[in-house]
Tab-separated table of C-alpha atoms in Angstrom:
chain	number	residue	atom	x	y	z
Y	133	MET	CA	0.000	0.000	0.000
Y	134	SER	CA	2.886	2.348	0.676
Y	135	GLY	CA	6.637	2.452	1.054
Y	136	GLU	CA	8.563	1.537	4.189
Y	137	LYS	CA	9.278	5.188	5.015
Y	138	LEU	CA	5.635	6.201	4.677
Y	139	GLU	CA	3.050	5.660	7.410
Y	140	VAL	CA	-0.677	6.032	6.712
Y	141	LYS	CA	-2.235	7.150	9.996
Y	142	GLN	CA	-5.812	7.992	9.023
Y	143	VAL	CA	-7.885	7.812	5.833
Y	144	TRP	CA	-11.341	9.261	5.197
Y	145	HIS	CA	-13.252	8.375	2.053
Y	146	HIS	CA	-15.990	10.618	0.674
Y	147	ILE	CA	-18.182	9.299	-2.156
Y	148	GLU	CA	-20.426	11.771	-3.991
Y	149	ASP	CA	-23.003	10.535	-6.530
Y	150	ASN	CA	-23.981	12.755	-9.447
Y	151	LEU	CA	-26.768	11.935	-11.902
Y	152	ARG	CA	-27.005	15.367	-13.518
Y	153	PRO	CA	-25.762	16.913	-15.723
Y	154	SER	CA	-23.968	13.577	-16.279
Y	155	LYS	CA	-23.555	10.324	-14.365
Y	156	THR	CA	-20.306	10.490	-12.425
Y	157	GLN	CA	-19.065	9.562	-8.992
Y	158	MET	CA	-16.670	11.944	-7.270
Y	159	ILE	CA	-14.211	10.367	-4.832
Y	160	ARG	CA	-12.345	12.389	-2.203
Y	161	GLN	CA	-9.714	10.572	-0.149
Y	162	VAL	CA	-8.361	12.566	2.773
Y	163	MET	CA	-5.427	11.027	4.615
Y	164	ASP	CA	-2.907	11.810	7.347
Y	165	LEU	CA	0.568	10.639	6.335
Y	166	VAL	CA	3.903	10.658	8.118
Y	167	THR	CA	7.081	10.540	6.017
Y	168	SER	CA	10.650	11.782	5.788
Y	169	GLU	CA	10.830	11.532	1.994
Y	170	PRO	CA	10.393	14.418	-0.518
Y	171	VAL	CA	8.127	12.288	-2.727
Y	172	ILE	CA	5.095	10.269	-1.647
Y	173	GLU	CA	4.450	7.123	-3.691
Y	174	LEU	CA	1.024	5.486	-3.414
Y	175	ASP	CA	-0.674	2.633	-5.213
Y	176	PHE	CA	-3.321	4.216	-7.411
Y	177	ARG	CA	-4.581	1.593	-9.802
Y	178	ASN	CA	-7.906	1.571	-11.614
Y	179	TYR	CA	-10.003	-1.536	-11.379
Y	180	GLU	CA	-13.061	-3.067	-12.975
Y	181	ASN	CA	-16.389	-2.535	-11.211
Y	182	ASP	CA	-18.360	-5.595	-12.299
Y	183	GLU	CA	-19.804	-7.069	-9.097
Y	184	SER	CA	-20.287	-10.652	-10.310
Y	185	LYS	CA	-16.736	-10.860	-11.716
Y	186	LEU	CA	-15.327	-9.287	-8.575
Y	187	LEU	CA	-17.089	-11.755	-6.286
Y	188	GLU	CA	-15.936	-14.650	-8.462
Y	189	LYS	CA	-12.341	-13.431	-8.326
Y	190	LEU	CA	-12.494	-12.856	-4.573
Y	191	ILE	CA	-13.637	-16.440	-4.061
Y	192	LYS	CA	-10.755	-17.688	-6.197
Y	193	LEU	CA	-8.331	-15.426	-4.353
Y	194	ALA	CA	-9.535	-16.729	-0.991
Y	195	ALA	CA	-8.591	-20.253	-2.086
Y	196	SER	CA	-5.418	-19.229	-3.903
Y	197	LYS	CA	-1.931	-19.873	-2.585
Y	198	LYS	CA	-0.671	-16.678	-4.235
Y	199	PRO	CA	-2.740	-13.777	-2.888
Y	200	GLU	CA	0.066	-11.358	-3.783
Y	201	ASN	CA	-1.250	-11.464	-7.370
Y	202	ALA	CA	-4.420	-9.659	-6.250
Y	203	HIS	CA	-3.382	-6.392	-7.912
Y	204	GLU	CA	-3.284	-7.986	-11.347
Y	205	HIS	CA	-6.657	-9.639	-10.845
Y	206	PHE	CA	-8.300	-6.276	-10.196
Y	207	LYS	CA	-6.444	-4.195	-12.765
Y	208	GLY	CA	-8.768	-2.315	-15.156
Y	209	LYS	CA	-8.755	0.385	-17.828
Y	210	SER	CA	-6.764	3.564	-17.255
Y	211	ASN	CA	-9.504	5.878	-18.594
Y	212	GLN	CA	-11.994	5.156	-15.811
Y	213	ILE	CA	-11.028	8.247	-13.832
Y	214	PHE	CA	-10.582	11.910	-14.726
Y	215	GLY	CA	-10.123	15.271	-13.019
Y	216	LEU	CA	-7.408	14.041	-10.650
Y	217	ASN	CA	-6.448	16.806	-8.219
Y	218	ILE	CA	-4.234	16.644	-5.116
Y	219	GLN	CA	-4.175	19.215	-2.315
Y	220	GLY	CA	-1.986	19.574	0.772
Y	221	ARG	CA	-4.803	20.336	3.210
Y	222	ASN	CA	-2.648	21.610	6.082
Y	223	LYS	CA	-0.837	23.997	3.680
Y	224	ASN	CA	-3.835	24.801	1.427
Y	225	GLN	CA	-1.603	24.085	-1.555
Y	226	GLU	CA	-2.163	22.158	-4.797
Y	227	LEU	CA	0.603	19.587	-5.201
Y	228	ALA	CA	2.382	18.417	-8.343
Y	229	PHE	CA	2.126	14.710	-9.139
Y	230	ILE	CA	2.768	12.065	-11.786
Y	231	HIS	CA	0.138	9.355	-12.267
Y	232	ASP	CA	0.982	6.298	-14.321
Y	233	GLU	CA	-0.822	2.986	-14.571
Y	234	ASP	CA	0.701	1.552	-11.415
Y	235	GLU	CA	1.303	4.306	-8.903
Y	236	LEU	CA	0.865	7.940	-7.937
Y	237	SER	CA	4.000	9.982	-7.187
Y	238	ILE	CA	3.363	13.229	-5.285
Y	239	ASN	CA	6.015	15.907	-4.895
Y	240	ILE	CA	5.928	17.388	-1.370
Y	241	ASP	CA	9.425	18.898	-1.456
Y	242	GLY	CA	9.910	22.609	-0.779
Y	243	TYR	CA	7.063	23.082	1.722
Y	244	ASP	CA	7.359	23.680	5.448
Y	245	TRP	CA	5.166	20.819	6.645
Y	246	PRO	CA	4.399	20.415	10.370
Y	247	LYS	CA	6.383	17.799	12.262
Y	248	GLU	CA	4.993	14.444	13.337
Y	249	ILE	CA	3.078	14.511	16.603
Y	250	GLY	CA	5.412	13.224	19.291
Y	251	GLY	CA	8.434	13.301	16.947
Y	252	ASP	CA	10.823	15.810	15.437
Y	253	LYS	CA	12.117	14.238	12.218
Y	254	LYS	CA	9.234	13.117	10.033
Y	255	GLN	CA	6.723	15.425	8.359
Y	256	HIS	CA	2.977	15.225	9.040
Y	257	ILE	CA	1.040	15.759	5.794
Y	258	LYS	CA	-2.710	15.831	5.275
Y	259	LEU	CA	-3.485	15.020	1.638
Y	260	GLU	CA	-6.752	15.315	-0.245
Y	261	ILE	CA	-6.906	13.272	-3.449
Y	262	LYS	CA	-9.962	14.032	-5.570
Y	263	TYR	CA	-11.043	12.429	-8.847
Y	264	PHE	CA	-14.140	11.369	-10.797
Y	265	GLU	CA	-15.217	7.900	-11.879
Y	266	SER	CA	-16.362	8.275	-15.494
Y	267	CYS	CA	-18.390	5.036	-15.542
Y	268	PRO	CA	-19.940	4.590	-12.088
Y	269	GLN	CA	-22.195	1.626	-11.418
Y	270	PHE	CA	-25.678	3.089	-11.072
Y	271	THR	CA	-28.596	0.717	-11.626
Y	272	LYS	CA	-31.949	2.405	-12.048
Y	273	ILE	CA	-34.802	1.005	-9.952
Y	274	TYR	CA	-38.420	2.132	-9.631
Y	275	THR	CA	-37.922	4.035	-6.383
Y	276	GLY	CA	-34.508	5.548	-7.252
Y	277	TYR	CA	-31.213	3.857	-8.076
Y	278	LYS	CA	-28.777	1.297	-6.678
Y	279	SER	CA	-25.083	2.170	-6.504
Y	280	TYR	CA	-21.993	-0.014	-6.164
Y	281	PHE	CA	-18.638	1.310	-5.007
Y	282	MET	CA	-15.100	0.188	-4.284
Y	283	ILE	CA	-12.565	1.573	-1.823
Y	284	TRP	CA	-9.008	0.432	-2.476
Y	285	TRP	CA	-7.275	1.973	0.518
Y	286	PRO	CA	-7.839	1.480	4.252
Y	287	ILE	CA	-10.869	3.042	5.914
Y	288	LYS	CA	-9.578	4.725	9.066
Y	289	PRO	CA	-11.925	5.563	10.696
Y	290	GLU	CA	-14.994	6.519	8.590
Y	291	PHE	CA	-16.431	7.237	5.158
Y	292	THR	CA	-19.319	9.305	3.825
Y	293	ILE	CA	-21.788	9.010	0.957
Y	294	THR	CA	-23.364	12.144	-0.531
Y	295	LEU	CA	-26.501	11.668	-2.640
Y	296	PRO	CA	-27.838	13.896	-5.441
Y	297	LEU	CA	-30.372	16.605	-4.658
Y	298	GLY	CA	-33.819	15.091	-4.171
Y	299	MET	CA	-32.511	11.618	-3.173
Y	300	ARG	CA	-32.117	9.820	0.151
Y	301	MET	CA	-31.179	6.338	1.361
Y	302	ALA	CA	-33.926	3.762	0.966
Y	303	ASP	CA	-33.370	2.472	4.507
Y	304	LYS	CA	-31.049	4.308	6.887
Y	305	LYS	CA	-30.382	1.349	9.192
Y	306	GLN	CA	-30.269	-1.700	6.917
Y	307	ASN	CA	-29.443	-0.171	3.555
Y	308	LEU	CA	-25.642	-0.248	3.139
Y	309	SER	CA	-23.907	-3.613	2.735
Y	310	MET	CA	-20.133	-3.987	2.469
Y	311	PHE	CA	-17.474	-6.693	2.469
Y	312	CYS	CA	-13.680	-6.612	2.479
Y	313	TYR	CA	-10.750	-8.575	1.072
Y	314	ARG	CA	-7.397	-8.060	2.764
Y	315	ILE	CA	-3.815	-9.236	2.343
Y	316	GLY	CA	-1.772	-9.065	5.531
Y	317	LYS	CA	1.974	-9.491	6.022
Y	318	LYS	CA	3.573	-10.790	9.220
Y	319	ASP	CA	7.106	-12.141	9.632
Y	320	ASP	CA	7.528	-12.117	5.819
Y	321	GLU	CA	4.493	-14.394	5.434
Y	322	LEU	CA	1.361	-13.335	3.570
Y	323	ASN	CA	-2.073	-13.870	5.064
Y	324	HIS	CA	-5.262	-13.299	3.105
Y	325	ALA	CA	-8.742	-12.952	4.565
Y	326	LEU	CA	-12.256	-12.292	3.313
Y	327	PHE	CA	-14.737	-10.445	5.555
Y	328	PRO	CA	-18.116	-11.114	3.893
Y	329	GLU	CA	-20.326	-8.818	5.961
Y	330	ILE	CA	-18.892	-5.802	7.747
Y	331	LYS	CA	-21.002	-4.288	10.509
Y	332	LEU	CA	-21.249	-0.503	10.516
Y	333	LYS	CA	-22.202	2.219	12.963
Y	334	GLY	CA	-24.614	4.903	11.827
Y	335	PRO	CA	-25.377	6.525	9.630
Y	336	ASP	CA	-25.219	10.075	10.897
Y	337	VAL	CA	-27.179	12.224	8.447
Y	338	THR	CA	-26.212	15.816	7.700
Y	339	LYS	CA	-26.869	18.317	4.903
Y	340	ASN	CA	-24.339	19.849	2.525
Y	341	GLU	CA	-25.794	22.461	0.141
Y	342	GLY	CA	-29.150	20.701	0.325
Y	343	ARG	CA	-27.740	17.222	-0.360
Y	344	ASN	CA	-28.059	14.367	2.138
Y	345	VAL	CA	-24.697	13.202	3.527
Y	346	TYR	CA	-24.498	9.804	5.287
Y	347	THR	CA	-21.517	9.033	7.538
Y	348	TYR	CA	-20.606	5.428	8.430
Y	349	VAL	CA	-17.995	3.967	10.799
Y	350	ILE	CA	-16.829	0.334	10.921
Y	351	LYS	CA	-17.779	-1.229	14.263
Y	352	ASP	CA	-14.927	-1.782	16.704
Y	353	LYS	CA	-14.908	-5.602	16.589
Y	354	ASP	CA	-14.765	-5.796	12.801
Y	355	TYR	CA	-12.249	-2.944	12.684
Y	356	LYS	CA	-9.839	-4.813	14.970
Y	357	ASN	CA	-10.220	-8.002	12.901
Y	358	ILE	CA	-9.550	-6.192	9.620
Y	359	TYR	CA	-6.632	-4.138	11.014
Y	360	PRO	CA	-4.685	-6.304	13.496
Y	361	THR	CA	-1.998	-4.287	15.278
Y	362	ASP	CA	0.741	-6.865	14.668
Y	363	MET	CA	0.286	-7.088	10.888
Y	364	GLU	CA	1.255	-4.917	7.904
Y	365	ILE	CA	-1.436	-4.562	5.238
Y	366	PRO	CA	0.020	-4.220	1.714
Y	367	PHE	CA	-3.346	-4.614	-0.025
Y	368	ILE	CA	-7.007	-4.120	0.917
Y	369	VAL	CA	-10.239	-3.561	-0.998
Y	370	PHE	CA	-13.772	-2.808	0.186
Y	371	ARG	CA	-16.838	-3.457	-1.944
Y	372	GLY	CA	-20.237	-2.022	-1.036
Y	373	SER	CA	-23.672	-1.203	-2.372
Y	374	TYR	CA	-26.681	0.839	-1.324
Y	375	GLU	CA	-30.149	1.701	-2.586
Y	376	THR	CA	-31.645	5.168	-2.781
Y	377	LYS	CA	-35.144	6.515	-3.215
Y	378	TYR	CA	-36.736	9.755	-4.346
Y	379	SER	CA	-37.701	12.319	-1.754
Y	380	PRO	CA	-41.471	12.090	-1.095
Y	381	THR	CA	-41.749	15.831	-1.739
Y	382	PHE	CA	-40.951	15.416	-5.428
Y	383	TRP	CA	-43.479	12.634	-5.951
Y	384	GLY	CA	-46.010	15.454	-5.519
Y	385	LEU	CA	-44.764	16.975	-8.800
Y	386	PHE	CA	-45.527	13.741	-10.647
Y	387	PHE	CA	-49.087	13.524	-9.284
Y	388	PHE	CA	-49.644	17.215	-10.002
Y	389	SER	CA	-48.503	16.691	-13.612
Y	390	ILE	CA	-51.252	14.074	-14.011
Y	391	ALA	CA	-53.733	16.603	-12.639
Y	392	LEU	CA	-52.359	19.163	-15.113
Y	393	PHE	CA	-53.253	16.834	-18.005
Y	394	ILE	CA	-56.816	16.677	-16.709
Y	395	PHE	CA	-56.980	20.462	-16.125
Y	396	SER	CA	-55.732	21.072	-19.680
Y	397	ILE	CA	-58.363	18.842	-21.269
Y	398	ALA	CA	-61.065	20.402	-19.096
Y	399	GLU	CA	-59.857	23.868	-20.092
Y	400	MET	CA	-59.945	22.871	-23.756
Y	401	ILE	CA	-63.538	21.658	-23.486
Y	402	SER	CA	-64.717	24.698	-21.501
Y	403	THR	CA	-63.146	27.241	-23.871
Y	404	LEU	CA	-63.714	25.674	-27.301
Y	405	PHE	CA	-67.045	23.915	-27.115
Y	406	LEU	CA	-69.258	26.562	-25.533
Y	407	ASN	CA	-71.483	28.873	-27.581
Y	408	ASN	CA	-68.711	31.459	-27.652
Y	409	ILE	CA	-65.059	30.446	-27.944
Y	410	LEU	CA	-63.120	31.979	-25.029
Y	411	LEU	CA	-59.499	32.454	-24.058
Y	412	PRO	CA	-58.095	30.227	-21.267
Y	413	ASP	CA	-58.970	31.236	-17.696
Y	414	ILE	CA	-56.433	33.308	-15.761
Y	415	PRO	CA	-56.243	30.798	-12.829
Y	416	PHE	CA	-55.243	28.070	-15.299
Y	417	LEU	CA	-52.540	30.298	-16.798
Y	418	VAL	CA	-51.184	31.071	-13.304
Y	419	ILE	CA	-51.091	27.373	-12.359
Y	420	LEU	CA	-49.391	26.375	-15.630
Y	421	GLY	CA	-46.825	29.186	-15.399
Y	422	SER	CA	-45.954	28.496	-11.756
Y	423	PHE	CA	-45.675	24.735	-12.242
Y	424	SER	CA	-43.514	25.138	-15.365
Y	425	PHE	CA	-41.180	27.654	-13.700
Y	426	PHE	CA	-40.799	25.490	-10.583
Y	427	SER	CA	-40.047	22.343	-12.626
Y	428	PHE	CA	-37.459	24.057	-14.836
Y	429	GLU	CA	-35.793	25.626	-11.795
Y	430	LEU	CA	-35.439	22.200	-10.146
Y	431	LYS	CA	-33.928	20.830	-13.360
Y	432	ARG	CA	-31.489	23.767	-13.540
Y	433	LEU	CA	-30.366	23.020	-9.970
Y	434	ASN	CA	-29.876	19.315	-10.907
Y	435	TYR	CA	-32.588	17.927	-8.622
Y	436	ILE	CA	-33.576	14.328	-9.346
Y	437	ILE	CA	-37.346	14.154	-9.955
Y	438	PRO	CA	-39.241	10.842	-10.242
Y	439	LEU	CA	-40.782	10.112	-13.667
Y	440	SER	CA	-39.683	13.524	-14.920
Y	441	SER	CA	-40.612	12.614	-18.528
Y	442	VAL	CA	-44.290	12.626	-17.493
Y	443	ILE	CA	-43.861	16.096	-15.975
Y	444	TRP	CA	-42.251	17.519	-19.132
Y	445	ALA	CA	-44.926	15.826	-21.279
Y	446	SER	CA	-47.697	17.429	-19.219
Y	447	ILE	CA	-46.080	20.874	-19.574
Y	448	ILE	CA	-45.603	20.470	-23.348
Y	449	PHE	CA	-49.166	19.216	-23.745
Y	450	SER	CA	-50.578	22.128	-21.726
Y	451	VAL	CA	-48.512	24.791	-23.507
Y	452	THR	CA	-49.345	23.508	-27.000
Y	453	MET	CA	-52.991	23.252	-25.961
Y	454	LEU	CA	-52.813	26.877	-24.827
Y	455	VAL	CA	-51.344	27.902	-28.204
Y	456	LEU	CA	-54.082	25.927	-29.991
Y	457	ILE	CA	-56.897	27.599	-28.028
Y	458	THR	CA	-55.415	31.061	-28.606
Y	459	SER	CA	-54.991	30.380	-32.332
Y	460	ILE	CA	-58.589	29.190	-32.711
Y	461	PHE	CA	-59.819	32.202	-30.757
Y	462	ILE	CA	-57.921	34.599	-33.056
Y	463	ILE	CA	-59.017	32.823	-36.239
Y	464	ASN	CA	-62.613	32.629	-35.098
Y	465	TYR	CA	-62.987	36.316	-34.279
Y	466	SER	CA	-60.547	37.881	-36.714
Y	467	ILE	CA	-60.965	35.914	-39.947
Y	468	ILE	CA	-63.836	33.446	-40.022
Y	469	ASN	CA	-66.501	32.080	-37.729
Y	470	LEU	CA	-65.441	28.471	-37.140
Y	471	SER	CA	-68.190	25.896	-36.911
Y	472	PHE	CA	-68.481	23.436	-34.034
Y	473	GLN	CA	-67.592	20.555	-36.396
Y	474	LEU	CA	-64.431	22.273	-37.636
Y	475	THR	CA	-63.328	23.115	-34.106
Y	476	SER	CA	-63.859	19.480	-33.107
Y	477	LEU	CA	-61.823	18.347	-36.111
Y	478	ILE	CA	-58.915	20.631	-35.176
Y	479	VAL	CA	-58.945	19.505	-31.543
Y	480	SER	CA	-59.207	15.823	-32.517
Y	481	GLY	CA	-56.292	16.224	-34.890
Y	482	TYR	CA	-54.245	17.849	-32.159
Y	483	LEU	CA	-54.964	15.029	-29.704
Y	484	ILE	CA	-54.126	12.386	-32.319
Y	485	ILE	CA	-50.810	14.066	-33.141
Y	486	MET	CA	-49.874	14.326	-29.453
Y	487	GLY	CA	-50.823	10.675	-28.932
Y	488	LEU	CA	-48.675	9.561	-31.874
Y	489	LEU	CA	-45.742	11.591	-30.560
Y	490	ALA	CA	-46.119	9.946	-27.156
Y	491	ILE	CA	-46.179	6.449	-28.700
Y	492	TYR	CA	-43.146	7.287	-30.853
Y	493	SER	CA	-41.231	8.519	-27.795
Y	494	VAL	CA	-41.983	5.313	-25.870
Y	495	ILE	CA	-40.892	3.095	-28.790
Y	496	LYS	CA	-37.704	5.105	-29.374
Y	497	THR	CA	-36.799	5.019	-25.661
Y	498	ASN	CA	-37.254	1.230	-25.489
Y	499	TYR	CA	-35.179	0.794	-28.651
Y	500	LYS	CA	-32.309	2.847	-27.184
Y	501	LYS	CA	-32.430	0.822	-23.949
Y	502	LYS	CA	-32.111	-2.417	-25.950
Y	503	GLU	CA	-29.175	-0.993	-27.908
Y	504	ILE	CA	-27.416	0.060	-24.717
Y	505	SER	CA	-27.982	-3.341	-23.096
Y	506	LYS	CA	-26.337	-5.038	-26.094
């Protein structure tokens, strides 16, 4: 995990899910290091995130007589991460680094770092390594999404998960599951162990710019088993998953969009099929304008809204219906006096066109999903 002259004292992992404007997962690893060297060298490999393959390989590794080959088993593509940035937190300074396929070399020379607590030779450095996973494992489910993650460095003592705006954990107490594979070294002998179900404390839930942040800590008993005091740990990997769900508040938008469809049709009937064709009522215009503005503002702020396609469809339907009513009103009173039959024909044509567009959208969406799955 690190060189002989480098000691990793503490490591915090912060996982941040993003679904908009694109699907990415931001990872922040904050660590306290003690070293006397001018360059810090850390393992920083990229690995595949397929759960079934990972589990299969872990089972094979658990029965293998050569667990030191674990790095090669988990090696993946080098383009899985982007936006790598490294900061010296206790100096508020961006640090220069070189990242190749196998390791990360960080230049810490030339800075007046604080000395190690209780010592006077080694430097105490707090690093923050931040990067983005370009292909995170998000599986869409009816109530939200399921996410899988990997942590390739020790967890000492805690880690956090930040969800997108409008999302929360499906079950605070039972939701997160995690296991661990570890290679230990003692008296020049390698020991490998698999911890299939790690027990966690928490979560503690806080807010950060409106987003829910969940903090977890490994329970003391499991922590001591994973990190024995008399053993060096050259390799460790954690694998976890959790399910999320939409905030109940935003389900109200979906149900209101259904009501907006009904209001729009009722408005069409009341304005076009009376003795005198009228313009839409002011209350309807206020409701449509407010709902549209609120929905677009949530989208601009990257909130995750359940069944948002239905909401946008209801807005488009209502706006085009409004344009249709206004056009018929202008034509009727400015050019010709439209008959009831002609008005009905225009409205029927409009509804048929909107229905065909809806069917086409559903077919096209299903086709794209099949193409992606291939």
